[in-house]
Coordinates of C-alpha atoms in Angstrom, one line a residue:
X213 CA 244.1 -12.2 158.8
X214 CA 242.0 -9.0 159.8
X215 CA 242.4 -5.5 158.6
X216 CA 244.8 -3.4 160.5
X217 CA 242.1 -0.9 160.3
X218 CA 239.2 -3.0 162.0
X219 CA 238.2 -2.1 165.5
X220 CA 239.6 -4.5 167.8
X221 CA 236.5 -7.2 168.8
X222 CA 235.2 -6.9 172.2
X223 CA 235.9 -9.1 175.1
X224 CA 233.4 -10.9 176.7
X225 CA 231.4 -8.9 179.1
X226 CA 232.8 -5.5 177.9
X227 CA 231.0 -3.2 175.7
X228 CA 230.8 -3.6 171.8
X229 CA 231.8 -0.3 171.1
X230 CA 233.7 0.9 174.3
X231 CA 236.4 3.0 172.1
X232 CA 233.1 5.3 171.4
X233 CA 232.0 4.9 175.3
X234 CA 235.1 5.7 176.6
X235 CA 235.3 8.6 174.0
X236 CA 232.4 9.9 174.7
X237 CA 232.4 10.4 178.4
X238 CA 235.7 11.9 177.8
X239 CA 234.0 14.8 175.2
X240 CA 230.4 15.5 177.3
X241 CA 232.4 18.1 179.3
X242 CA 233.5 19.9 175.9
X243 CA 229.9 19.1 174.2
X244 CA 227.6 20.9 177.1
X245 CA 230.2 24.1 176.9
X246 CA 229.9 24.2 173.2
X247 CA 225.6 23.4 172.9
X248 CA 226.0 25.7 176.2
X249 CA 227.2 28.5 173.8
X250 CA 225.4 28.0 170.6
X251 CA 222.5 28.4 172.9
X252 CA 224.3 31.6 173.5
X253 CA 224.9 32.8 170.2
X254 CA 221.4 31.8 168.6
X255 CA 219.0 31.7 170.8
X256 CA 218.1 35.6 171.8
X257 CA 215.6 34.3 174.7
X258 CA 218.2 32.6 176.4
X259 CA 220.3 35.6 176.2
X260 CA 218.0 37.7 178.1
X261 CA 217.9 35.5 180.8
X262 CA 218.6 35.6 184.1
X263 CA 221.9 34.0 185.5
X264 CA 220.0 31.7 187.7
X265 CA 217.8 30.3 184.9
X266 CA 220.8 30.2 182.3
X267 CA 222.6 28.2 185.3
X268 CA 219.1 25.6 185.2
X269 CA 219.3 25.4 181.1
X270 CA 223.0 24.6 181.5
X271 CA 222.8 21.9 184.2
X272 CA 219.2 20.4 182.0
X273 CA 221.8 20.4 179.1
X274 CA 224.9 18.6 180.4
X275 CA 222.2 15.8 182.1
X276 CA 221.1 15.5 178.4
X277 CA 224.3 14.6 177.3
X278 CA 225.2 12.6 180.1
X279 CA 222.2 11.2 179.8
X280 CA 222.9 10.0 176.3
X281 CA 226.1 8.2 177.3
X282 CA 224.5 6.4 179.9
X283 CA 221.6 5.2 177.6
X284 CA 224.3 4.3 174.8
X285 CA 225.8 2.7 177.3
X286 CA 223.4 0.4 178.3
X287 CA 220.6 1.0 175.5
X288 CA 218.6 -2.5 176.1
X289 CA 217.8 -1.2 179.8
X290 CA 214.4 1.1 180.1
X291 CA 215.5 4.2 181.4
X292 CA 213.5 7.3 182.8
X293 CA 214.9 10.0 180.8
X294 CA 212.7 12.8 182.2
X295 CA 214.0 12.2 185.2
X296 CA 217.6 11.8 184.3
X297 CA 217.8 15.0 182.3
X298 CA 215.4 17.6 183.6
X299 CA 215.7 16.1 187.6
X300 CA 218.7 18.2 187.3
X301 CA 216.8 21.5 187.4
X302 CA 214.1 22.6 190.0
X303 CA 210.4 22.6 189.1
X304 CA 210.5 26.1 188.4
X305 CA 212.0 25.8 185.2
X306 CA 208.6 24.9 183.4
X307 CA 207.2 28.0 184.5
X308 CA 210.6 30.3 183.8
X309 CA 211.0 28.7 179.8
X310 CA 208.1 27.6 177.4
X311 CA 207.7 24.6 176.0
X312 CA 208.9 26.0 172.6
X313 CA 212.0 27.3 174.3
X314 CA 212.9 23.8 175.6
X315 CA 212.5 22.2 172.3
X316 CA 214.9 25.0 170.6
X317 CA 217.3 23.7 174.0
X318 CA 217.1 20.2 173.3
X319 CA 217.4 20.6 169.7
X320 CA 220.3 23.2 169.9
X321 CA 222.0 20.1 171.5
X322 CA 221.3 17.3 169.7
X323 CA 222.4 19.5 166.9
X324 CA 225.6 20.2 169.3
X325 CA 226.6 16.1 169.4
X326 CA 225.0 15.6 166.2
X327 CA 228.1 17.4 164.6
X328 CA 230.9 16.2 166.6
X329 CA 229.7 12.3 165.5
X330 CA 233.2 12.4 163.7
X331 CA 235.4 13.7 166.5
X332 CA 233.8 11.1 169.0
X333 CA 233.1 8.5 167.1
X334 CA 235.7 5.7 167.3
X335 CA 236.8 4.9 163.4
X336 CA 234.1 2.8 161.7
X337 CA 231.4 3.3 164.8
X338 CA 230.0 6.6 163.1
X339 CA 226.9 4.9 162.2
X340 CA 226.3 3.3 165.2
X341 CA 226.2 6.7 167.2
X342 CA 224.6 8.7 164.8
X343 CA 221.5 6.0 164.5
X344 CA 221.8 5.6 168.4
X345 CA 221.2 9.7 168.9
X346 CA 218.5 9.4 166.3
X347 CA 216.8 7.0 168.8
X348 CA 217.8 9.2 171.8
X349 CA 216.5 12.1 170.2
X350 CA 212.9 10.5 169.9
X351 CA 213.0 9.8 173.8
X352 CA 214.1 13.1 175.0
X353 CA 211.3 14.6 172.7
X354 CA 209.1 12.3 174.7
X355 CA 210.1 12.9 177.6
X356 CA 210.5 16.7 177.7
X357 CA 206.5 16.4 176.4
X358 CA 205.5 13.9 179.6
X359 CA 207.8 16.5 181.9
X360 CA 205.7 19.6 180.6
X361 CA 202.0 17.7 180.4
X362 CA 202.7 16.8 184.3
X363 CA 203.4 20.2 185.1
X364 CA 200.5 21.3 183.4
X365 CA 198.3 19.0 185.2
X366 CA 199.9 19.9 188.5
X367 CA 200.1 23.3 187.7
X368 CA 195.9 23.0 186.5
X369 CA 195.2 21.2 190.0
X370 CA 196.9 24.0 192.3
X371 CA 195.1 26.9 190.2
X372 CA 192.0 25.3 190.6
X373 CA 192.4 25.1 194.3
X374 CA 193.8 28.5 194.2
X375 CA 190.4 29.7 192.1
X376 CA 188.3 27.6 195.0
X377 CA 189.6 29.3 197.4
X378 CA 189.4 33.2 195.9
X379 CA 185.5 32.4 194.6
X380 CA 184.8 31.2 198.5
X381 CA 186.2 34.0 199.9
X382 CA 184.1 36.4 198.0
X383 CA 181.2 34.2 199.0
X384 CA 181.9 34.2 202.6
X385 CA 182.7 38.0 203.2
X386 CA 186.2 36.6 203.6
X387 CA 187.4 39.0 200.2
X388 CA 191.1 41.3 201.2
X389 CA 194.4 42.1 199.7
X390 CA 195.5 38.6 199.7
X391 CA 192.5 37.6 197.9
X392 CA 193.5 40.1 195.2
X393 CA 196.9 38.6 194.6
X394 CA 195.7 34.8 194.3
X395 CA 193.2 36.1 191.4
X396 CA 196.2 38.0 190.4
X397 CA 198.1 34.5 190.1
X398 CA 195.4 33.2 188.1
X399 CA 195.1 35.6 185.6
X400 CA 192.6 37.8 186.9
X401 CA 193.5 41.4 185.7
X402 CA 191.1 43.3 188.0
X403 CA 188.3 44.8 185.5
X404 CA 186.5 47.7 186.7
X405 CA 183.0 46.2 186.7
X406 CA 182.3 43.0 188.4
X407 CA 179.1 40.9 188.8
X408 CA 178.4 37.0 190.4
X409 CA 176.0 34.6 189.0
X410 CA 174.6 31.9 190.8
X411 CA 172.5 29.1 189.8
X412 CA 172.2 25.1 190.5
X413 CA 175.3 23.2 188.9
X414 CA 174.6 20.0 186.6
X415 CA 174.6 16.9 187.5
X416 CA 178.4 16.3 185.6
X417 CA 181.7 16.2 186.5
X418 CA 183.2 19.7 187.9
X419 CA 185.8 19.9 185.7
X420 CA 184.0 19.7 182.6
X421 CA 181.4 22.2 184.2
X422 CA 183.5 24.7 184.9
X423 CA 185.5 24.1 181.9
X424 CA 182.4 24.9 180.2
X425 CA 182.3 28.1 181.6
X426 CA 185.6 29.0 180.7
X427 CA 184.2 28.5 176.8
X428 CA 181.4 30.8 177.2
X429 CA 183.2 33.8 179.4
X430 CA 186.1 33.4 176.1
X431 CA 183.1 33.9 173.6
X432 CA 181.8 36.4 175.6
X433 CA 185.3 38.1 176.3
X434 CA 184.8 38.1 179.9
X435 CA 187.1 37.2 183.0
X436 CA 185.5 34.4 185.1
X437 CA 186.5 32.7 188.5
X438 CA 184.3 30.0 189.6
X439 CA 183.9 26.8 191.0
X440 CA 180.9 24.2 192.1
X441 CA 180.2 24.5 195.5
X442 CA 177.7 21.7 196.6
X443 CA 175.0 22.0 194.2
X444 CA 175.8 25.4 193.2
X445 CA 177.6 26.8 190.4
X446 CA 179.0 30.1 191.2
X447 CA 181.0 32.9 188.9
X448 CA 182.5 35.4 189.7
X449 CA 182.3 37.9 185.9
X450 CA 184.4 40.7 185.0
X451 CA 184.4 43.3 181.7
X452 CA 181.1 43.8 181.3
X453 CA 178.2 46.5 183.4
X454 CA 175.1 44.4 181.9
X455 CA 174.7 41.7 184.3
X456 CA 171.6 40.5 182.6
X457 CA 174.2 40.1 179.6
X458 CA 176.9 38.6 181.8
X459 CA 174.7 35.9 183.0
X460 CA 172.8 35.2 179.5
X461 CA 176.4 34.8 177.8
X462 CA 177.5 32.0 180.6
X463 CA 173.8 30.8 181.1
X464 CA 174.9 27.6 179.1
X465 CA 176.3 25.3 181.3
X466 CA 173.9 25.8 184.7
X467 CA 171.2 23.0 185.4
X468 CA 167.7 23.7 185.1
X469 CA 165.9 26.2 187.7
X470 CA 166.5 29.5 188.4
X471 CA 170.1 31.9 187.7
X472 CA 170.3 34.9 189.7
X473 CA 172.7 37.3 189.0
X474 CA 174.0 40.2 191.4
X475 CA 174.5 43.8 191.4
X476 CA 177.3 45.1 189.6
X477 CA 180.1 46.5 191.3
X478 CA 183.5 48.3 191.4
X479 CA 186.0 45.2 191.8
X480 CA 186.9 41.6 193.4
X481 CA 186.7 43.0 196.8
X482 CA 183.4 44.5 196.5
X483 CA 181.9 41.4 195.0
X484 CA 180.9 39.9 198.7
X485 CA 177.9 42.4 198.1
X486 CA 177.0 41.0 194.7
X487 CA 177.2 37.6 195.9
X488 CA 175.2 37.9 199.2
X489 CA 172.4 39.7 196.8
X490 CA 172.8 36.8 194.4
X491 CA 172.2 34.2 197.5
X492 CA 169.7 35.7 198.8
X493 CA 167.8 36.0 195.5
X494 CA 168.5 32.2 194.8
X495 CA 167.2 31.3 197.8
X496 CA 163.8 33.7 197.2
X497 CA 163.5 32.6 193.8
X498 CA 161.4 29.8 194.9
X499 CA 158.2 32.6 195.6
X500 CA 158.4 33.9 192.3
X501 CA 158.1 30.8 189.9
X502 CA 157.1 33.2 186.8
X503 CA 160.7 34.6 187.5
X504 CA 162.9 35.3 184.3
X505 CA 165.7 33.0 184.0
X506 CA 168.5 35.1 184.6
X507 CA 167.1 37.5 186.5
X508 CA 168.7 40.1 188.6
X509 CA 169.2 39.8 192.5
X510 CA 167.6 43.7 192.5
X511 CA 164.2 42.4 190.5
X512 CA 163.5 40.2 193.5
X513 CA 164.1 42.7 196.1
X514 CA 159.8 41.7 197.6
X515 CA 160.8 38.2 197.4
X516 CA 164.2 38.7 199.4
X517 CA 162.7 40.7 202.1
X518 CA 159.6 38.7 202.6
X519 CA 162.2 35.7 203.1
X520 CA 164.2 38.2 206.0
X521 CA 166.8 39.4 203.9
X522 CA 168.2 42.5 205.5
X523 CA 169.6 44.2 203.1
X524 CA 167.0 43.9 201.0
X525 CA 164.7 45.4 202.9
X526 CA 166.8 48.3 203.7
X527 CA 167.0 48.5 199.9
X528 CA 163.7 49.1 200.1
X529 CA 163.4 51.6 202.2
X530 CA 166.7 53.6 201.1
X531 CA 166.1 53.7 197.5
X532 CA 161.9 53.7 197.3
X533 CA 160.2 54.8 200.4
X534 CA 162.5 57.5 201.6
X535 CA 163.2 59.6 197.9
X536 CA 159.0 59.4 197.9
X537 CA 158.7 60.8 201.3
X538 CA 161.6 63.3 200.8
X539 CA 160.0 64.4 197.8
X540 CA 156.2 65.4 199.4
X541 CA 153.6 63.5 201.1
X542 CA 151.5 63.9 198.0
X543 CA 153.4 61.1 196.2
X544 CA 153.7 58.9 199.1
X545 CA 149.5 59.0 199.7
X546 CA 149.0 59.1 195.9
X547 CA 150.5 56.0 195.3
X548 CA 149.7 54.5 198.7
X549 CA 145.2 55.3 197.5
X550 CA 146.0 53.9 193.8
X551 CA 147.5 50.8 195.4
X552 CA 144.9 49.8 197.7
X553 CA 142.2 51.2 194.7
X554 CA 143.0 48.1 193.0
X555 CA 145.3 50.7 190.5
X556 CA 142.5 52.8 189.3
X557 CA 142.8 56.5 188.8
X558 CA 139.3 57.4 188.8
X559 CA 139.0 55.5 192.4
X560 CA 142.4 57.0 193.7
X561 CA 140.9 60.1 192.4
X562 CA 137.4 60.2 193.9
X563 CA 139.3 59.3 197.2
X564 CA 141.6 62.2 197.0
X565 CA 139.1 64.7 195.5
X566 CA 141.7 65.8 192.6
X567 CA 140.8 65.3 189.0
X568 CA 142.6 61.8 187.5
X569 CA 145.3 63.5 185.3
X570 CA 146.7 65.1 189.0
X571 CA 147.0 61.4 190.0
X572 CA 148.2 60.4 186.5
X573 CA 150.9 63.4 186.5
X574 CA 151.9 62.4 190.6
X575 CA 152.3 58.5 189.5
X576 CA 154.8 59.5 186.4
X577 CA 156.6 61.0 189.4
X578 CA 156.8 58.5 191.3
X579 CA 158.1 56.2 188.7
X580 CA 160.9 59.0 187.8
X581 CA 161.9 59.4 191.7
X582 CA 162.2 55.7 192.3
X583 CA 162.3 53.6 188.3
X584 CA 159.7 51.2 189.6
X585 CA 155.7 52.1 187.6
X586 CA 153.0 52.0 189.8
X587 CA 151.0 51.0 186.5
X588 CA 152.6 47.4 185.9
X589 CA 152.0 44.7 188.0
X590 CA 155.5 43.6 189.2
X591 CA 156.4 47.0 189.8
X592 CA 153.1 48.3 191.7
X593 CA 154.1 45.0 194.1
X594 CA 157.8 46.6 194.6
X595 CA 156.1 49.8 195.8
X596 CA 154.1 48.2 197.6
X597 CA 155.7 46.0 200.2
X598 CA 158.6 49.4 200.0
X599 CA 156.0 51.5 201.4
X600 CA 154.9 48.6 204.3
X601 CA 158.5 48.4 205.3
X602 CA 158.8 52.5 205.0
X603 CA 156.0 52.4 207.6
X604 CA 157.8 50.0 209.7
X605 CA 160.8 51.3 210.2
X606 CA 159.0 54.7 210.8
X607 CA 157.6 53.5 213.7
X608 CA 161.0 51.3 215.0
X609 CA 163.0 54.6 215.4
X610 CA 163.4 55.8 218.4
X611 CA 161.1 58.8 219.8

């Protein structure tokens, strides 16, 4: 004869603990208000919440638990868990609570049912439910990892749209207000000095490229947006006034062939102007193979405006020719005789009929009015094509 005490044996069919099923669909009610206000009383982030986000933990919680009694229910039958518990809450809830924070949750209420095993439990079934949350446990865990990995990877897929989108706009003139608040989304803090580098993107996979320029602007505690565009790699660098440094600290990951990097300037929405420079120097690179690598859009100012780069030649003209001629036509014929005198003094002298240390004292003046030497090569080519263009646009204005 059986024990009075033994559970009665289930019927065919029925469930072979439904005392414990029936039980606990009866208590989830009471155990999502009581996990509901542990949360409350030991967890200070959920406190400080807003009502709407305490209202998402609150439904996420009482899908866990219902969750539970439908997987205890029928435990043999896959079930998708993620969707189940945290389907109950709207996307925004990865964004509004950390991964840690919904860990603590789901932990506060396993803890929660864990404790009430005795209450719930029909007699002599105690085991059974405590091993079956065990196992439940593991599969949240699971799952609340697989919910906040695809978020991630949706969430990395939009922000790299997002950063397409913002580093194109700067390189299309395209740059305004709105453009400021997508960086803003992506992290971008606005620093006060900004500066784009362009060069020719590898021949690997985007992700890892620009990934790779995420590593190098960390190590070089700088702010980067950027993106492969075609066969060009383009950033967009904050923090730092040296672009010669900028580009040599994210220099890494660009192919082979030349890295230009633009003028500094004051912020994202001036950067258009760094990154035209930065174009137009890429695409004059080409006349200047003994060209540093990076070198600066500004050291190939002859290149640019041999090539019809406007701006560049009006560079030219603004910043060389016009501070000479402003500052006495005895600079501007000095250094126009020691050019064509193959840069002798003694010739440039002879043709002016002044002794060499007058032309000597009028060339350290020109290199002090405009920072380009007459005496070194590279530099005495600057002057040079400034002072053809100078001409030119002498003679273009109007009479």
């Amino acid at each position: 004869m059986p024990d009075s005490t033994d559970p009665p044996k289930p019927t065919r069919g029925e469930h072979p603990h439904s005392a414990t099923l029936r039980r606990l669909e009866k208590s989830s009610g009471r155990l999502s208000a009581a996990a509901i206000a542990r949360m409350d009383e030991q967890l200070p982030w959920y406190r400080a919440m807003p009502p709407e986000h305490r209202s998402w933990i609150g439904l996420v919680a009482q899908a866990g638990i219902a969750a539970f009694t439908e997987w205890f229910r029928r435990p043999e039958t896959p079930q998708a868990i993620s969707t189940d518990v945290f389907g109950t809450a709207p996307r925004e809830l990865t964004r509004a609570i950390s991964l840690r924070q919904t860990v603590e949750m789901v932990r506060t209420t396993i803890e929660v049912v864990e404790a009430a095993i005795d209450e719930v439990a029909a007699p002599g079934d105690e085991a059974v439910l405590r091993e079956a949350l065990l196992v439940y446990a593991r599969e949240i865990a699971f799952a609340t990892a697989q919910v906040y990995a695809q978020a991630a990877e949706a969430r990395g897929a939009w922000d790299a749209r997002l950063e397409s989108l913002v580093v194109n706009a700067v390189l299309s003139g395209e740059a305004d207000e709105g453009v400021l608040s997508r960086a803003a989304a992506l992290g971008w803090n606005s620093p006060e000095h900004v500066v784009v580098v362009l060069g020719t993107a590898p021949d690997a996979d985007n992700e890892l490229t620009v990934e790779a320029i995420r590593r190098a602007s960390r190590h070089a505690k700088l702010q980067v947006l950027t993106g492969v565009f075609g066969d060009r790699l383009v950033v967009v660098a904050g923090g730092s006034a040296d672009p010669i440094r900028v580009a040599k600290d994210l220099i890494g990951p660009f192919a082979a062939g030349p890295v230009v990097a633009g003028p500094v300037v004051g912020g994202l929405l001036a950067a258009t102007r760094s990154a035209q420079a930065a174009t137009a120097g890429l695409k004059a690179c080409a006349a200047w193979p003994d060209a540093p690598r990076p070198v600066l859009a500004d050291d190939l100012l002859p290149e640019r405006a041999m090539a019809g780069d406007p701006v560049a030649r009006q560079q030219l003209v603004e910043e060389i020719y016009r501070p000479l001629a402003e500052a006495g036509s005895a600079l501007l014929e000095t250094l126009s005789v020691y050019l064509e005198q193959a840069s002798s003094l003694e010739g440039a002298a002879r043709m002016l009929f002044v002794h060499p240390n007058t032309v000597r004292y009028r060339l350290r003046r020109v290199t002090d009015v405009t920072g380009w030497s007459p005496s070194d090569v590279r530099s005495a080519f600057t002057l040079r094509i400034a002072l053809i263009l100078g001409r030119l646009s002498e003679t273009e204005q109007p009479r």
